[in-house]
Coordinates of C-alpha atoms in Angstrom, one line a residue:
Chain A
M85 CA 2.3 -43.5 -13.0
I86 CA 3.2 -39.9 -12.4
G87 CA 0.2 -38.0 -10.9
L88 CA -0.7 -34.5 -9.8
E89 CA 0.9 -35.1 -6.4
H90 CA 4.3 -35.7 -8.0
Y91 CA 4.2 -32.4 -9.8
L92 CA 3.1 -30.6 -6.7
V93 CA 5.9 -32.2 -4.7
L94 CA 8.3 -31.1 -7.5
T95 CA 6.9 -27.6 -7.3
G96 CA 7.4 -27.7 -3.5
I97 CA 11.0 -28.9 -3.8
L98 CA 11.9 -26.3 -6.4
F99 CA 10.2 -23.6 -4.3
S100 CA 12.2 -24.6 -1.3
I101 CA 15.5 -24.5 -3.3
G102 CA 14.5 -21.0 -4.5
I103 CA 13.7 -19.8 -1.0
V104 CA 17.0 -21.1 0.4
G105 CA 18.7 -19.4 -2.5
V106 CA 17.1 -16.1 -1.8
I107 CA 18.0 -16.4 1.9
R108 CA 21.6 -17.7 1.6
R109 CA 23.0 -16.1 -1.6
T110 CA 24.9 -12.9 -1.3
N111 CA 25.6 -12.4 -5.0
L112 CA 22.8 -10.2 -6.3
L113 CA 22.8 -11.9 -9.7
M114 CA 22.4 -15.3 -8.0
L115 CA 19.6 -13.8 -6.0
F116 CA 17.7 -13.1 -9.2
F117 CA 18.3 -16.6 -10.4
S118 CA 16.7 -17.8 -7.2
T119 CA 13.7 -15.6 -7.8
E120 CA 13.4 -17.1 -11.3
I121 CA 13.5 -20.6 -9.8
L122 CA 10.7 -19.7 -7.5
L123 CA 8.5 -18.3 -10.3
N124 CA 9.2 -21.3 -12.6
A125 CA 8.3 -23.7 -9.7
V126 CA 4.9 -22.0 -9.5
N127 CA 4.6 -22.3 -13.3
I128 CA 5.1 -26.1 -13.2
G129 CA 2.4 -26.2 -10.5
F130 CA -0.1 -24.2 -12.6
A131 CA 0.5 -26.3 -15.7
A132 CA 0.2 -29.6 -13.8
V133 CA -3.0 -28.6 -12.1
S134 CA -4.4 -27.3 -15.4
K135 CA -3.7 -30.6 -17.1
Y136 CA -5.2 -32.5 -14.2
Y137 CA -8.5 -30.7 -14.3
G138 CA -8.5 -30.3 -18.1
D139 CA -9.0 -26.6 -17.5
L140 CA -6.9 -24.4 -19.8
N141 CA -6.8 -21.4 -17.5
G142 CA -3.8 -22.6 -15.5
Q143 CA -1.6 -22.8 -18.6
I144 CA -2.6 -19.2 -19.6
F145 CA -1.6 -18.2 -16.1
S146 CA 1.9 -19.6 -16.7
F147 CA 2.2 -17.3 -19.8
F148 CA 1.3 -14.3 -17.7
I149 CA 3.7 -15.3 -15.0
I150 CA 6.6 -15.7 -17.5
A151 CA 5.8 -12.1 -18.8
I152 CA 5.8 -10.7 -15.2
A153 CA 9.0 -12.6 -14.4
A154 CA 10.7 -11.0 -17.4
S155 CA 9.6 -7.5 -16.4
E156 CA 10.7 -8.0 -12.9
V157 CA 14.2 -9.0 -14.1
A158 CA 14.3 -6.0 -16.4
V159 CA 13.9 -3.7 -13.5
G160 CA 16.2 -5.7 -11.3
L161 CA 19.0 -5.9 -13.9
G162 CA 18.7 -2.2 -14.5
L163 CA 19.3 -1.6 -10.8
L164 CA 22.1 -4.1 -10.8
V165 CA 24.0 -2.3 -13.5
L166 CA 23.5 1.0 -11.6
W167 CA 24.7 -0.6 -8.5
Y168 CA 27.8 -2.1 -10.2
K169 CA 28.7 1.3 -11.7
K170 CA 28.5 2.9 -8.3
E171 CA 30.1 0.3 -6.1
G172 CA 32.1 -1.9 -8.4
T173 CA 30.7 -5.0 -6.8
I174 CA 27.4 -6.9 -6.9
D175 CA 27.8 -8.5 -3.5
L176 CA 25.0 -8.1 -1.0
T177 CA 27.4 -7.3 1.8
S178 CA 28.1 -3.9 0.2
L179 CA 24.4 -3.1 0.8
Q180 CA 24.9 -2.3 4.4
M181 CA 25.1 1.5 4.4
M182 CA 21.5 2.1 5.5
K183 CA 21.9 0.5 8.9
G184 CA 20.9 2.6 11.9
Chain B
M271 CA -24.3 4.7 -20.3
G272 CA -22.9 1.3 -21.0
D273 CA -20.2 -0.8 -19.4
I274 CA -17.6 1.6 -20.5
S275 CA -18.7 4.1 -17.9
Y276 CA -17.6 1.7 -15.1
L277 CA -14.2 1.4 -16.6
L278 CA -13.6 5.1 -17.4
P279 CA -11.5 5.8 -14.3
L280 CA -9.2 2.9 -15.1
L281 CA -9.0 3.9 -18.7
F282 CA -8.2 7.5 -18.0
V283 CA -5.3 6.6 -15.7
G284 CA -4.0 3.9 -18.0
V285 CA -4.2 6.0 -21.1
G286 CA -2.7 8.9 -19.2
A287 CA 0.3 6.8 -18.2
V288 CA 1.0 5.8 -21.8
V289 CA 0.5 9.4 -23.1
L290 CA 2.8 10.8 -20.5
M291 CA 5.4 8.2 -21.4
L292 CA 5.3 9.3 -25.0
L293 CA 5.2 13.0 -24.2
S294 CA 8.2 12.8 -21.9
Y295 CA 10.3 11.6 -24.8
T296 CA 10.0 15.1 -26.4
K297 CA 12.3 17.3 -24.4
S298 CA 10.4 20.5 -25.2
L299 CA 7.9 20.1 -22.4
S300 CA 9.0 21.2 -19.0
I301 CA 8.5 19.0 -16.0
S302 CA 5.8 21.2 -14.5
S303 CA 3.7 21.1 -17.6
I304 CA 4.0 17.3 -17.6
A305 CA 2.9 17.3 -14.0
K306 CA -0.1 19.4 -15.0
I307 CA -1.1 16.9 -17.7
A308 CA -0.8 14.0 -15.2
L309 CA -2.9 16.0 -12.8
G310 CA -5.5 16.5 -15.5
F311 CA -5.8 12.8 -16.3
L312 CA -6.1 12.0 -12.6
V313 CA -8.8 14.6 -12.1
L314 CA -10.7 13.3 -15.1
A315 CA -10.5 9.8 -13.6
F316 CA -11.6 11.0 -10.2
I317 CA -14.7 12.8 -11.7
S318 CA -15.7 9.8 -13.7
N319 CA -15.2 7.7 -10.5
V320 CA -17.2 10.0 -8.2
Y321 CA -20.2 9.6 -10.6
Y322 CA -20.9 6.2 -9.0
F323 CA -19.9 7.1 -5.5
G324 CA -22.3 5.9 -2.9
E325 CA -24.6 4.1 -5.3
L326 CA -25.2 0.5 -4.5
H327 CA -24.2 -1.6 -7.5
K328 CA -22.1 -4.5 -8.7
V329 CA -21.3 -4.8 -12.3
Y330 CA -18.9 -7.0 -14.3
P331 CA -18.0 -4.8 -17.2
Y332 CA -17.7 -6.4 -20.6
E333 CA -18.1 -9.9 -19.2
N334 CA -17.6 -11.5 -22.6
V335 CA -14.1 -9.9 -22.8
F336 CA -12.8 -10.0 -19.2
F337 CA -14.9 -13.1 -18.1
G338 CA -15.7 -11.4 -14.8
M339 CA -12.2 -10.9 -13.8
I340 CA -12.8 -7.2 -13.3
V341 CA -15.6 -6.0 -11.1
S342 CA -17.0 -2.5 -10.4
D343 CA -19.0 -2.2 -7.2
T344 CA -19.6 0.4 -4.6
Y345 CA -16.6 -1.0 -2.7
S346 CA -14.2 -0.5 -5.6
V347 CA -15.5 3.0 -6.4
Y348 CA -15.0 4.0 -2.8
F349 CA -11.4 2.7 -2.7
N350 CA -10.6 4.1 -6.2
S351 CA -11.6 7.5 -4.9
I352 CA -9.1 7.2 -2.0
L353 CA -6.3 6.0 -4.4
L354 CA -7.0 8.8 -6.9
V355 CA -7.0 11.5 -4.2
G356 CA -3.7 9.9 -3.0
A357 CA -2.1 10.2 -6.4
I358 CA -3.3 13.7 -6.9
A359 CA -2.0 14.6 -3.4
T360 CA 1.4 13.1 -4.2
I361 CA 1.7 15.3 -7.2
L362 CA 0.5 18.4 -5.4
I363 CA 2.7 18.0 -2.3
G364 CA 5.7 17.2 -4.5
W365 CA 5.1 20.2 -6.8
D366 CA 8.3 21.9 -5.6
Y367 CA 10.1 18.7 -4.9
F368 CA 10.0 17.1 -8.4
R369 CA 12.5 19.4 -10.1
P370 CA 14.9 18.6 -12.9
D371 CA 17.9 19.5 -10.8
R372 CA 16.9 16.6 -8.6
R373 CA 17.0 14.3 -11.6
F374 CA 13.3 14.0 -11.8
T375 CA 12.0 13.8 -15.4
G376 CA 8.6 13.4 -17.1
E377 CA 8.8 9.7 -16.9
F378 CA 8.4 9.8 -13.2
F379 CA 4.8 11.0 -13.6
S380 CA 4.1 8.2 -16.1
L381 CA 5.3 5.7 -13.5
L382 CA 3.1 7.3 -10.9
L383 CA 0.1 6.9 -13.1
F384 CA 1.1 3.3 -13.9
S385 CA 1.4 2.5 -10.3
T386 CA -2.0 4.1 -9.5
F387 CA -3.5 2.1 -12.4
G388 CA -2.1 -1.1 -10.9
M389 CA -3.6 -0.3 -7.5
M390 CA -7.0 0.6 -8.9
L391 CA -6.9 -2.7 -10.9
L392 CA -6.0 -4.5 -7.6
V393 CA -9.1 -3.0 -6.0
Q394 CA -11.3 -4.0 -8.9
S395 CA -10.0 -7.5 -9.6
A396 CA -12.3 -10.3 -8.8
E397 CA -9.8 -13.1 -9.5
L398 CA -6.5 -14.1 -8.0
L399 CA -4.2 -14.0 -11.0
S400 CA -5.5 -10.6 -12.2
A401 CA -4.9 -9.4 -8.7
F402 CA -1.4 -10.6 -8.9
I403 CA -0.8 -8.9 -12.2
A404 CA -2.2 -5.7 -10.8
L405 CA -0.1 -6.0 -7.7
E406 CA 3.0 -6.4 -9.8
I407 CA 2.1 -3.4 -12.1
A408 CA 1.8 -1.3 -8.9
S409 CA 5.0 -2.6 -7.3
L410 CA 7.2 -2.6 -10.3
S411 CA 6.4 1.1 -11.0
L412 CA 7.0 1.8 -7.3
Y413 CA 10.5 0.2 -7.4
V414 CA 11.5 2.5 -10.2
M415 CA 9.9 5.5 -8.5
I416 CA 12.0 4.9 -5.4
G417 CA 15.2 4.5 -7.3
F418 CA 14.5 7.3 -9.7
Q419 CA 17.2 9.6 -8.4
T420 CA 20.0 7.5 -9.7
D421 CA 22.8 9.7 -8.4
N422 CA 21.8 9.0 -4.8
I423 CA 23.1 5.6 -3.7
R424 CA 20.6 5.5 -0.8
R425 CA 17.7 5.6 -3.2
V426 CA 19.2 2.7 -5.3
E427 CA 19.7 0.7 -2.2
A428 CA 16.2 1.2 -0.9
S429 CA 14.8 0.3 -4.3
Y430 CA 16.9 -2.8 -4.4
R431 CA 15.7 -4.0 -1.0
Y432 CA 12.1 -3.4 -1.9
L433 CA 12.5 -5.2 -5.2
V434 CA 14.1 -8.4 -3.8
L435 CA 11.7 -8.7 -0.8
G436 CA 8.7 -7.5 -2.8
S437 CA 9.3 -10.1 -5.6
L438 CA 9.8 -12.8 -2.9
S439 CA 6.4 -11.9 -1.4
G440 CA 4.8 -11.8 -4.8
V441 CA 6.0 -15.3 -5.5
L442 CA 4.4 -16.5 -2.2
F443 CA 1.2 -15.0 -3.4
L444 CA 1.5 -16.9 -6.7
F445 CA 2.3 -20.2 -4.9
G446 CA -0.7 -19.7 -2.7
T447 CA -2.9 -19.1 -5.8
A448 CA -1.5 -22.3 -7.3
L449 CA -2.4 -24.3 -4.2
I450 CA -5.9 -22.8 -4.1
Y451 CA -6.3 -23.5 -7.8
A452 CA -5.2 -27.1 -7.2
S453 CA -7.7 -27.5 -4.3
T454 CA -10.8 -25.8 -5.7
K455 CA -10.3 -25.7 -9.5
T456 CA -11.1 -22.0 -9.6
T457 CA -9.4 -18.7 -8.9
F458 CA -12.5 -16.5 -9.0
L459 CA -13.4 -14.7 -5.8
G460 CA -16.8 -15.9 -4.7
N461 CA -16.4 -19.3 -6.3
I462 CA -13.5 -20.2 -4.1
G463 CA -15.7 -19.6 -1.0
V464 CA -18.4 -21.9 -2.4
E465 CA -15.9 -24.7 -2.9
L466 CA -14.5 -24.3 0.5
L467 CA -17.8 -24.7 2.4
P468 CA -17.6 -27.7 4.8
Q469 CA -20.7 -29.2 3.2
T470 CA -18.8 -30.2 0.1
G471 CA -16.8 -32.6 2.2
K472 CA -13.6 -31.9 0.4
D473 CA -10.1 -32.0 1.9
I474 CA -9.3 -28.3 2.0
S475 CA -5.8 -28.5 3.6
L476 CA -4.2 -27.4 0.4
A477 CA -6.5 -24.4 0.2
I478 CA -5.7 -23.5 3.8
G479 CA -2.0 -23.6 3.0
G480 CA -2.5 -21.5 -0.1
A481 CA -4.6 -18.9 1.7
T482 CA -2.0 -18.7 4.5
L483 CA 0.7 -18.0 1.9
I484 CA -1.5 -15.2 0.5
L485 CA -2.0 -13.9 4.0
I486 CA 1.8 -13.8 4.4
T487 CA 2.1 -11.6 1.2
F488 CA -0.6 -9.4 2.6
L489 CA 1.2 -9.1 6.0
F490 CA 4.4 -8.3 4.2
K491 CA 2.9 -5.6 2.0
I492 CA 1.3 -3.8 4.9
S493 CA 4.4 -4.4 7.0
A494 CA 3.0 -6.4 9.9
F495 CA 5.3 -8.0 12.5
P496 CA 7.6 -10.6 11.2
F497 CA 7.9 -8.8 7.8
Q498 CA 8.3 -5.2 9.0
N499 CA 12.1 -4.8 8.7
W500 CA 12.1 -3.4 5.2
T501 CA 9.6 -0.6 6.0
I502 CA 11.9 1.8 7.8
D503 CA 14.8 1.4 5.5
V504 CA 12.7 1.7 2.3
Y505 CA 10.7 4.6 3.5
D506 CA 13.8 6.4 4.7
G507 CA 15.6 5.8 1.5
S508 CA 12.8 7.0 -0.8
P509 CA 12.1 10.6 -1.8
L510 CA 9.7 12.0 0.7
P511 CA 6.6 12.4 -1.6
V512 CA 7.2 8.7 -2.7
S513 CA 7.3 7.6 0.9
A514 CA 4.0 9.5 1.5
Y515 CA 2.5 7.8 -1.6
M516 CA 3.7 4.3 -0.4
A517 CA 2.6 4.8 3.2
S518 CA -0.9 6.0 2.3
T519 CA -2.1 4.6 -1.0
F520 CA -0.3 1.3 -1.4
K521 CA -1.5 0.1 2.0
V522 CA -5.0 1.1 1.2
A523 CA -5.0 -0.9 -2.1
V524 CA -3.6 -4.0 -0.5
F525 CA -6.1 -3.8 2.4
A526 CA -8.9 -3.3 -0.1
F527 CA -8.1 -6.5 -1.9
M528 CA -7.5 -8.6 1.2
L529 CA -10.7 -7.4 2.8
R530 CA -12.6 -8.4 -0.3
F531 CA -11.0 -11.8 -0.5
V532 CA -11.5 -12.6 3.2
A533 CA -15.0 -11.3 3.3
M534 CA -16.1 -13.1 0.2
D535 CA -14.3 -16.4 0.4
L536 CA -12.2 -17.1 3.5
G537 CA -14.8 -16.8 6.2
Y538 CA -14.4 -20.4 7.0
I539 CA -10.6 -20.6 6.8
K540 CA -10.2 -17.4 8.9
D541 CA -11.0 -19.5 12.0
Y542 CA -7.7 -21.2 11.6
W543 CA -5.9 -17.9 11.6
D544 CA -7.3 -16.3 14.7
G545 CA -4.6 -17.3 17.1
L546 CA -1.9 -16.5 14.6
L547 CA -3.3 -13.1 13.8
M548 CA -3.7 -12.2 17.5
G549 CA -0.1 -12.9 18.1
V550 CA 0.9 -11.0 14.9
I551 CA -1.2 -7.9 16.1
I552 CA 0.3 -7.8 19.6
L553 CA 3.8 -8.2 18.3
T554 CA 3.2 -5.6 15.6
L555 CA 2.0 -3.1 18.1
A556 CA 4.8 -3.8 20.6
Y557 CA 7.6 -3.8 18.0
G558 CA 6.3 -0.8 16.1
T559 CA 6.0 1.2 19.3
F560 CA 9.5 0.2 20.3
L561 CA 11.0 1.1 16.9
A562 CA 9.2 4.5 16.9
L563 CA 10.5 5.3 20.4
A564 CA 14.0 4.6 19.3
Q565 CA 14.0 6.9 16.3
N566 CA 15.5 10.4 16.2
N567 CA 14.9 11.0 12.5
L568 CA 11.4 12.3 11.8
K569 CA 11.0 10.3 8.6
R570 CA 12.0 7.1 10.3
M571 CA 9.7 7.9 13.2
L572 CA 6.7 8.3 10.8
A573 CA 7.7 5.0 9.1
S574 CA 7.8 3.1 12.3
S575 CA 4.6 4.6 13.5
S576 CA 3.0 3.4 10.3
I577 CA 3.7 -0.2 11.6
V578 CA 1.7 0.6 14.7
H579 CA -1.2 1.9 12.6
T580 CA -1.0 -1.4 10.7
G581 CA -1.6 -3.1 14.0
Y582 CA -4.7 -1.1 14.7
L583 CA -6.1 -1.9 11.3
L584 CA -5.4 -5.6 11.7
I585 CA -7.5 -5.6 14.9
A586 CA -10.6 -4.7 12.9
F587 CA -9.5 -7.2 10.3
V588 CA -9.6 -10.1 12.9
S589 CA -13.1 -9.2 14.1
I590 CA -14.5 -9.2 10.5
D591 CA -16.3 -12.5 10.7
I592 CA -18.1 -11.6 14.0
I593 CA -19.2 -8.1 13.2
G594 CA -18.7 -8.0 9.5
E595 CA -20.3 -4.8 8.4
S596 CA -19.1 -2.5 11.2
A597 CA -15.6 -4.1 11.2
S598 CA -15.0 -3.5 7.5
S599 CA -16.5 0.0 7.6
S600 CA -14.3 0.8 10.5
I601 CA -11.2 -0.4 8.5
I602 CA -12.3 1.7 5.6
Y603 CA -12.8 4.7 7.8
Y604 CA -9.5 4.3 9.6
L605 CA -7.7 3.9 6.3
I606 CA -9.1 7.4 5.3
A607 CA -8.1 8.8 8.7
Y608 CA -4.5 7.5 8.4
F609 CA -4.3 8.4 4.8
L610 CA -5.1 12.1 5.5
S611 CA -2.9 12.4 8.6
A612 CA 0.1 10.6 7.1
M613 CA -0.2 12.4 3.7
G614 CA -0.3 15.7 5.6
A615 CA 2.6 15.0 7.8
F616 CA 4.9 13.6 5.1
G617 CA 3.8 16.3 2.7
L618 CA 4.6 19.1 5.2
I619 CA 8.0 17.6 6.1
S620 CA 8.9 17.2 2.4
Y621 CA 8.0 20.9 1.9
I622 CA 10.1 21.9 4.8
S623 CA 13.1 19.9 3.7
S624 CA 12.7 20.7 0.0
S625 CA 14.9 23.8 0.3
D626 CA 18.0 22.0 1.3
K627 CA 19.2 18.4 1.6
L628 CA 19.1 18.0 5.4
R629 CA 17.6 15.0 7.1
L630 CA 15.2 16.3 9.7
T631 CA 15.6 15.2 13.2
Y632 CA 13.6 16.1 16.3
E633 CA 16.2 18.6 17.4
D634 CA 15.8 20.6 14.2
F635 CA 12.3 21.5 15.2
K636 CA 13.3 23.2 18.4
G637 CA 11.5 26.6 18.6
F638 CA 10.1 26.1 15.1
S639 CA 6.8 27.8 16.0
H640 CA 8.6 31.1 16.3
V641 CA 9.7 31.1 12.6
R642 CA 6.7 29.4 11.0
P643 CA 3.7 29.5 13.2
Y644 CA 1.2 28.2 10.6
M645 CA 3.4 25.3 9.6
S646 CA 3.8 24.3 13.2
A647 CA 0.1 24.5 13.7
M648 CA -0.6 22.2 10.8
L649 CA 2.1 19.8 11.8
S650 CA 0.6 19.7 15.3
I651 CA -2.8 18.9 13.9
F652 CA -1.4 16.0 12.0
M653 CA 0.5 14.7 15.0
L654 CA -2.7 15.0 17.2
S655 CA -4.6 13.1 14.5
L656 CA -2.0 10.4 14.3
A657 CA -2.0 10.0 18.1
G658 CA -5.8 9.9 18.0
L659 CA -6.8 12.9 20.2
P660 CA -10.5 13.9 20.2
G661 CA -11.4 16.6 17.8
T662 CA -9.4 15.0 14.9
I663 CA -10.3 12.3 12.4
G664 CA -7.8 10.0 13.9
F665 CA -9.9 9.8 17.1
I666 CA -13.1 8.8 15.4
G667 CA -11.1 6.1 13.4
K668 CA -9.6 4.7 16.6
F669 CA -12.9 4.9 18.4
Y670 CA -14.7 2.7 15.8
I671 CA -11.9 0.2 15.8
F672 CA -11.5 -0.2 19.5
S673 CA -15.2 -0.3 20.2
G674 CA -15.6 -2.9 17.4
A675 CA -12.9 -5.0 19.0
I676 CA -14.6 -4.9 22.4
E677 CA -17.9 -5.7 20.8
A678 CA -16.4 -8.7 19.1
G679 CA -14.9 -10.0 22.3
Y680 CA -11.3 -9.2 21.6
T681 CA -10.7 -7.2 24.8
V682 CA -7.0 -8.3 25.0
L683 CA -6.4 -6.8 21.6
A684 CA -8.3 -3.6 22.5
T685 CA -6.3 -3.2 25.7
S686 CA -3.0 -3.6 24.0
A687 CA -4.0 -1.2 21.3
I688 CA -5.0 1.4 23.8
L689 CA -1.7 0.9 25.6
A690 CA 0.1 1.4 22.3
T691 CA -1.9 4.6 21.8
F692 CA -0.8 5.9 25.2
I693 CA 2.8 5.3 24.4
S694 CA 2.4 6.8 20.9
I695 CA 1.5 10.1 22.5
Y696 CA 5.1 10.3 23.7
Y697 CA 6.7 10.3 20.3
Y698 CA 4.1 12.4 18.6
F699 CA 3.9 15.0 21.3
K700 CA 7.6 15.3 21.6
L701 CA 7.6 17.1 18.3
I702 CA 4.8 19.5 19.3
A703 CA 6.6 20.2 22.6
L704 CA 9.9 20.9 20.9
M705 CA 8.2 23.2 18.4
Y706 CA 6.5 25.3 21.0
F707 CA 8.5 25.2 24.2
Y708 CA 11.9 26.3 23.0
P709 CA 12.7 30.0 22.6
S710 CA 15.3 30.1 19.8
P711 CA 14.7 28.4 16.5
I712 CA 17.3 26.1 14.9
L713 CA 15.8 25.8 11.4
S714 CA 16.0 29.3 9.9
N715 CA 16.1 28.8 6.1
V716 CA 12.6 27.2 5.7
P717 CA 10.7 28.4 2.7
P718 CA 7.6 30.6 3.6
L719 CA 4.1 29.3 2.9
K720 CA 3.9 30.0 -0.8
G721 CA 2.6 28.2 -3.9
L722 CA 0.5 25.1 -4.4
P723 CA 1.7 22.6 -1.8
P724 CA 1.0 24.6 1.4
I725 CA -2.5 25.4 0.2
F726 CA -3.2 21.8 -0.4
I727 CA -1.6 20.7 2.9
G728 CA -3.8 23.3 4.6
F729 CA -6.8 21.7 3.0
I730 CA -5.8 18.3 4.4
A731 CA -5.4 19.9 7.8
I732 CA -8.9 21.3 7.6
A733 CA -10.2 17.9 6.5
V734 CA -8.5 16.2 9.4
L735 CA -10.3 18.6 11.8
W736 CA -13.6 18.5 10.0
G737 CA -13.5 14.7 10.2
G738 CA -13.2 15.0 14.0
I739 CA -15.7 17.8 14.8
G740 CA -17.5 18.6 11.7
N741 CA -20.6 16.6 12.3
T742 CA -21.4 18.3 15.6
F743 CA -20.6 21.9 14.8
I744 CA -21.5 22.6 11.2
A745 CA -25.1 22.0 10.4
F746 CA -26.4 21.2 6.9
F747 CA -22.9 20.2 5.8
P748 CA -22.1 16.7 4.6
S749 CA -20.7 15.2 7.7
I750 CA -18.4 12.4 8.3
D751 CA -21.3 10.0 9.0
F752 CA -21.8 10.1 5.2
L753 CA -18.5 8.4 4.7
I754 CA -19.3 5.7 7.3
D755 CA -22.7 5.1 5.7
V756 CA -21.1 4.7 2.2
A757 CA -18.5 2.4 3.8
K758 CA -21.3 0.2 5.1
L759 CA -23.0 0.3 1.7
S760 CA -19.7 -0.8 0.0
H761 CA -19.4 -3.7 2.3
R762 CA -23.0 -4.8 1.4
S763 CA -22.2 -4.4 -2.3
L764 CA -19.6 -7.2 -2.0
F765 CA -22.3 -9.7 -1.5
L766 CA -24.7 -8.6 -4.3
Q767 CA -25.2 -11.1 -7.1

């Protein structure tokens, strides 16, 4: 029987994958994918808790989180395009000019 | 008046943001007239907000629509006033800075209003998810505001850094909310605290984990020790008025929410954090001081010293469960003191540098007092206030925080904060010394004091002095004690039913 703990563990695993992705990836597009994984991990958690308690609020939260994730990506991709036009690359290592 | 009167400030700012976005599509309006319209909306919101200033109340407006997710109390009115003044100040000090030839357009002001709207909503939210949405409204608009000058690659890079790190910290907040929801079945402030009481006999380890994740987001947003690295680069890469806006208002809004959350719900969990927070504070003070000493660029110095000020604020935050009312009122007061001094310093520097594109270093200010005596005087006042010399508002703020820390028994923290203050005198006074003790000026093409921004900055300078000495010298004038009393009242309004 799959219970709440399993879902929360899945959330934790996905969350860890996302965190590792944000830390390790140098491609900016991949970095955004990792952020999306993080947000969707939380979505699973909310939906599972909501089902467990029979309380609809958690599922509504997921909808809001999806909307926020979309708007975050909209801003991020806009910046990405701008960055690519200027630098010709979307690699994080090109983002070092502000040192010092 | 009905419930609507409690929501008017939010409505004015929100509607203003949408109206400005529509107006900026028509190219016939000049940027200064759009700035005037934005100013008008903000002033309207401020007036409707001040109406309830200092009145003890707690109302959940339109409870059948918002289900108590939005609250209006003395506390939120107090913070909304600070935020609105911050937004108005940003427009005023940037009056000459936001020009079309710098690629600023009308949309910028719409974003500024959206971001203010988000911060006000954050202060007024009484529920974790609505707080997250408010936080994201504020941050997303800020990301765009930082990167608005698309021709400058430094702006784009600063914006990018803030976006990636900011969204990561936002996700930690969400995960924390999910864990608290799993543990307590509610996300409403006030109800969470009831569920977490030890009498219920529940296992609250999930909630402790969740609250700690939210604490991490909070530490990130106010740039405390392990999460401070973004601050200097982002502040340095942003346009100066936007740095001023970030440094003063965003921190206020985040502190306001966290203070509400901790005071209402996490009194019990906070015991687990004490050791952790003490370490964070000492390291924040030490590292911020070290960074500030190492900077030669003035903007970067102000950014690093804002990390030190975060450390001072966190000291009062730790002692909140022992001396609740005076700790939270000293936080609120210090936020005002820092807000005024930082806004003035950033504003004046942005005015000085708005004539040309130079990045101001310490050396540029050698002999500055011989060219612009009034500007040097104002800059000295702000530096004195940031360092916390008696006679300025910064001193009173520090006095309340340090004496509160000693009263609550955190003498180690108070001692290290006083040490940090001693050292901070070096990097603040260096500027004053350079301005006054060198014969020949280096900066010569500084614009004279003309127009709106210098008048406004002058007002801020007077307010800084008035906050320090006003209550002893000027009789029959609303003194600074009034602000402290209202701060105590706002703390009390958190616990009204």
